[in-house]
Amino acid sequence: QVQLVVPGGGLAQAAGSLRLSCVASGPMSGAVDMGWFRQAPGKERQFVAAITWSGSSTVYGDSVKGRFTLSRDNAKKTLYLQMNNLKPEDTGIYFCAAGRGGWSPIGYDYWGQGTQVTVSS
């Protein structure tokens, strides 16, 4: 199976920055697209960003465009989400996912454990 490990989230002030990491392992880790979702308190799961395994194509949710950036290190099988100009509305649990890709959670078969991101005013 594919395993996704997110070492940790973080705490930041408004307008600050954080970087999330997602480390993939397993027999299919090199053959799947990856994405990020988040869930704010009392709200539904929201698409954040997605990337092909090769990194040739990326897509971002409207709420994070211009602020968040995806990158990857194939040698380390690690995906990075650089989050700049953070807002309190970015607070929530962030999930790393792998699968066929796309903006819908239906396109993902494997999920990480989730990590807390908190942005204070």
XYZ file of N, CA and C in Angstrom:
363
model
N 0.818 -1.170 0.000
C 0.000 0.000 0.000
C 0.874 1.251 0.000
N 0.255 2.370 -0.370
C 0.922 3.663 -0.305
C 0.708 4.248 1.084
N 1.783 4.694 1.696
C 1.708 5.349 2.989
C 2.162 6.792 2.861
N 1.418 7.691 3.483
C 1.710 9.109 3.440
C 1.903 9.612 4.863
N 3.060 10.188 5.122
C 3.395 10.667 6.451
C 3.651 12.165 6.392
N 2.922 12.905 7.201
C 3.104 14.339 7.325
C 3.739 14.595 8.683
N 5.023 14.959 8.711
C 5.739 15.059 9.990
C 5.103 15.996 11.002
N 4.542 17.111 10.548
C 3.924 18.042 11.473
C 3.430 19.290 10.784
N 2.510 19.983 11.426
C 1.998 21.242 10.917
C 2.754 22.404 11.509
N 2.016 23.314 12.113
C 2.697 24.430 12.723
C 1.759 25.527 13.150
N 2.340 26.517 13.781
C 1.633 27.689 14.266
C 2.293 28.928 13.683
N 1.487 29.834 13.146
C 2.010 31.059 12.561
C 1.062 32.215 12.823
N 1.595 33.408 12.729
C 0.774 34.611 12.813
C 0.281 35.000 11.427
N -0.768 35.796 11.382
C -1.277 36.289 10.110
C -0.162 36.976 9.327
N -0.134 36.725 8.019
C 0.875 37.228 7.091
C 2.196 36.465 7.183
N 2.276 35.463 8.045
C 3.463 34.652 8.160
C 3.475 33.501 7.163
N 4.458 32.606 7.307
C 4.634 31.498 6.376
C 4.868 30.187 7.111
N 4.459 29.101 6.479
C 4.724 27.751 6.949
C 4.979 26.855 5.746
N 5.696 25.755 5.971
C 5.896 24.756 4.937
C 5.515 23.386 5.472
N 4.633 22.706 4.760
C 4.239 21.354 5.091
C 4.975 20.366 4.194
N 5.278 19.197 4.746
C 5.915 18.135 3.994
C 5.042 16.890 4.016
N 5.102 16.113 2.948
C 4.395 14.844 2.857
C 5.350 13.827 2.254
N 5.692 12.809 3.024
C 6.643 11.794 2.593
C 5.886 10.532 2.195
N 6.067 10.103 0.959
C 5.364 8.945 0.426
C 6.258 7.712 0.429
N 5.636 6.557 0.640
C 6.339 5.287 0.555
C 5.368 4.210 0.087
N 5.908 3.072 -0.341
C 5.081 1.987 -0.821
C 5.279 1.741 -2.302
N 4.741 0.632 -2.806
C 5.009 0.211 -4.190
C 4.429 1.122 -5.256
N 3.416 1.918 -4.940
C 2.776 2.786 -5.935
C 3.104 4.264 -5.742
N 4.020 4.555 -4.860
C 4.303 5.942 -4.518
C 4.853 6.748 -5.687
N 5.466 6.090 -6.654
C 6.024 6.782 -7.807
C 5.102 6.846 -9.009
N 3.879 6.324 -8.882
C 2.967 6.226 -10.013
C 1.633 6.943 -9.804
N 1.539 7.786 -8.773
C 0.278 8.443 -8.467
C 0.460 9.955 -8.385
N -0.637 10.662 -8.663
C -0.661 12.097 -8.427
C -0.931 12.355 -6.948
N -0.668 13.579 -6.509
C -0.839 13.902 -5.104
C -1.551 15.240 -4.946
N -2.206 15.396 -3.812
C -2.922 16.627 -3.548
C -3.025 16.920 -2.065
N -3.461 18.129 -1.767
C -3.699 18.572 -0.399
C -5.153 18.998 -0.245
N -5.750 18.592 0.858
C -7.069 19.050 1.269
C -6.972 19.580 2.690
N -7.948 20.383 3.079
C -7.979 20.883 4.446
C -9.423 20.947 4.935
N -9.565 20.928 6.247
C -10.880 21.002 6.858
C -10.811 21.963 8.037
N -11.517 23.073 7.915
C -11.599 24.053 8.988
C -12.653 23.610 9.996
N -12.565 24.100 11.230
C -13.547 23.716 12.248
C -14.974 24.002 11.804
N -15.819 22.988 11.847
C -17.219 23.146 11.503
C -17.516 23.262 10.023
N -16.525 23.051 9.156
C -16.722 23.175 7.720
C -16.357 21.887 6.996
N -16.781 21.803 5.730
C -16.501 20.626 4.924
C -15.067 20.636 4.409
N -14.611 19.471 3.989
C -13.284 19.325 3.417
C -13.153 20.167 2.151
N -12.024 20.855 1.998
C -11.819 21.796 0.917
C -10.553 21.443 0.144
N -10.637 21.505 -1.176
C -9.472 21.267 -2.022
C -8.492 22.424 -1.890
N -7.207 22.101 -1.767
C -6.162 23.106 -1.636
C -5.295 23.170 -2.887
N -4.688 22.043 -3.260
C -3.773 22.020 -4.395
C -3.501 20.586 -4.808
N -3.055 20.402 -6.050
C -2.704 19.078 -6.547
C -1.541 19.189 -7.527
N -0.812 18.085 -7.679
C 0.350 18.052 -8.548
C 0.520 16.652 -9.118
N 0.977 16.573 -10.371
C 1.326 15.275 -10.924
C 2.600 14.786 -10.258
N 2.821 13.464 -10.270
C 4.004 12.930 -9.630
C 5.275 13.502 -10.229
N 5.270 13.754 -11.531
C 6.434 14.317 -12.196
C 6.607 15.802 -11.897
N 5.564 16.433 -11.384
C 5.603 17.855 -11.118
C 5.362 18.723 -12.337
N 4.941 18.136 -13.441
C 4.759 18.874 -14.683
C 3.500 19.725 -14.694
N 2.555 19.443 -13.814
C 1.301 20.179 -13.788
C 0.830 20.363 -12.354
N 0.366 21.575 -12.040
C -0.176 21.877 -10.720
C -1.483 22.641 -10.860
N -2.344 22.524 -9.856
C -3.587 23.261 -9.821
C -3.857 23.665 -8.379
N -4.433 24.865 -8.192
C -4.663 25.399 -6.859
C -6.116 25.794 -6.680
N -6.594 25.652 -5.459
C -7.913 26.141 -5.132
C -7.954 27.661 -5.166
N -9.145 28.206 -5.436
C -9.274 29.657 -5.583
C -8.833 30.411 -4.332
N -9.073 29.856 -3.169
C -8.790 30.554 -1.930
C -7.303 30.666 -1.613
N -6.454 29.888 -2.296
C -5.032 29.892 -1.985
C -4.164 30.320 -3.158
N -4.749 30.587 -4.306
C -3.977 30.993 -5.477
C -3.174 32.252 -5.188
N -1.913 32.230 -5.591
C -1.033 33.364 -5.371
C -0.356 33.365 -4.025
N -0.761 32.478 -3.118
C -0.179 32.420 -1.778
C 0.511 31.092 -1.486
N -0.029 30.002 -1.998
C 0.525 28.667 -1.751
C 1.240 28.161 -2.993
N 2.310 27.382 -2.797
C 3.082 26.829 -3.896
C 3.461 25.379 -3.612
N 3.235 24.509 -4.589
C 3.626 23.110 -4.487
C 4.993 22.892 -5.124
N 5.770 22.015 -4.523
C 7.018 21.561 -5.113
C 7.289 20.142 -4.633
N 8.255 19.478 -5.256
C 8.535 18.101 -4.861
C 10.006 17.764 -5.053
N 10.443 16.790 -4.293
C 11.780 16.233 -4.404
C 11.596 14.747 -4.659
N 11.739 14.338 -5.904
C 11.477 12.953 -6.274
C 12.447 11.978 -5.604
N 13.690 12.394 -5.421
C 14.668 11.522 -4.791
C 14.262 11.176 -3.365
N 13.651 12.126 -2.667
C 13.200 11.913 -1.299
C 11.744 11.482 -1.219
N 11.068 11.409 -2.367
C 9.644 11.088 -2.424
C 8.843 11.990 -1.493
N 9.171 13.259 -1.528
C 8.581 14.225 -0.617
C 7.911 15.353 -1.385
N 6.707 15.695 -0.965
C 5.945 16.803 -1.517
C 5.933 17.938 -0.506
N 6.124 19.155 -0.981
C 6.141 20.325 -0.114
C 5.002 21.274 -0.480
N 4.398 21.840 0.536
C 3.402 22.889 0.351
C 3.899 24.125 1.076
N 4.366 25.106 0.308
C 4.821 26.368 0.875
C 3.630 27.305 0.986
N 3.346 27.759 2.192
C 2.194 28.607 2.457
C 2.685 29.975 2.913
N 2.431 30.981 2.100
C 2.836 32.347 2.396
C 1.626 33.236 2.615
N 1.864 34.372 3.255
C 0.793 35.337 3.531
C -0.419 34.647 4.144
N -0.173 33.905 5.196
C -1.229 33.120 5.833
C -2.302 34.007 6.446
N -3.523 33.481 6.437
C -4.675 34.149 7.007
C -5.293 33.258 8.086
N -5.978 33.854 9.054
C -6.663 33.023 10.049
C -7.605 31.999 9.419
N -8.172 32.316 8.266
C -9.064 31.404 7.566
C -8.355 30.157 7.049
N -7.028 30.166 7.027
C -6.261 28.993 6.612
C -6.157 27.951 7.719
N -6.593 28.286 8.896
C -6.537 27.364 10.025
C -7.378 26.119 9.759
N -6.827 24.958 10.077
C -7.558 23.718 9.902
C -6.633 22.521 9.918
N -7.215 21.365 9.678
C -6.443 20.137 9.553
C -6.133 19.906 8.077
N -4.872 19.720 7.768
C -4.424 19.538 6.390
C -4.117 18.071 6.130
N -4.633 17.563 5.008
C -4.458 16.170 4.625
C -3.691 16.056 3.318
N -2.694 15.204 3.299
C -1.993 14.832 2.088
C -2.671 13.597 1.494
N -2.902 13.593 0.177
C -3.608 12.498 -0.472
C -2.909 12.087 -1.760
N -3.101 10.829 -2.157
C -2.503 10.300 -3.378
C -3.517 9.464 -4.133
N -3.444 9.500 -5.461
C -4.355 8.731 -6.289
C -4.346 9.214 -7.720
N -5.520 9.192 -8.352
C -5.642 9.626 -9.742
C -5.549 11.133 -9.901
N -5.833 11.877 -8.836
C -5.697 13.318 -8.842
C -6.995 14.052 -9.111
N -6.890 15.363 -9.286
C -8.043 16.204 -9.531
C -8.449 17.001 -8.301
N -9.515 17.791 -8.454
C -9.965 18.661 -7.378
C -10.907 17.977 -6.406
N -11.422 16.810 -6.770
C -12.383 16.102 -5.930
C -11.700 15.024 -5.099
N -12.112 14.846 -3.853
C -11.545 13.763 -3.035
C -11.821 12.379 -3.601
N -12.798 12.262 -4.512
C -13.085 10.984 -5.149
C -11.881 10.460 -5.911
N -11.020 11.347 -6.377
C -9.871 10.958 -7.164
C -8.672 10.481 -6.373
N -8.825 10.349 -5.069
C -7.703 9.969 -4.218
C -8.014 8.713 -3.418
N -7.090 7.774 -3.441
C -7.273 6.487 -2.791
C -6.563 6.381 -1.444
N -5.542 7.181 -1.240
C -4.725 7.092 -0.041
C -4.646 8.448 0.639
N -4.691 8.426 1.968
C -4.720 9.659 2.749
C -3.747 9.593 3.914
N -3.095 10.725 4.180
C -2.266 10.842 5.351
C -3.104 11.042 6.598
N -2.432 11.120 7.741
C -3.141 11.177 9.020
C -3.733 12.543 9.329
N -3.301 13.569 8.617
C -3.753 14.921 8.890
C -2.857 15.625 9.884
N -2.676 16.917 9.697
C -1.845 17.697 10.593
C -2.484 19.063 10.819
N -2.329 19.577 12.017
C -2.972 20.828 12.400
C -2.140 22.027 11.975
N -2.790 22.981 11.322
C -2.204 24.272 11.010
C -3.059 25.341 11.675
N -2.426 26.194 12.457
C -3.138 27.249 13.164
C -2.517 28.598 12.836
N -3.349 29.530 12.403
C -2.905 30.881 12.078
C -3.640 31.843 13.000
N -2.893 32.573 13.799
C -3.475 33.494 14.759
C -3.532 34.902 14.196
N -4.480 35.692 14.710
C -4.647 37.072 14.273
C -3.579 37.963 14.877
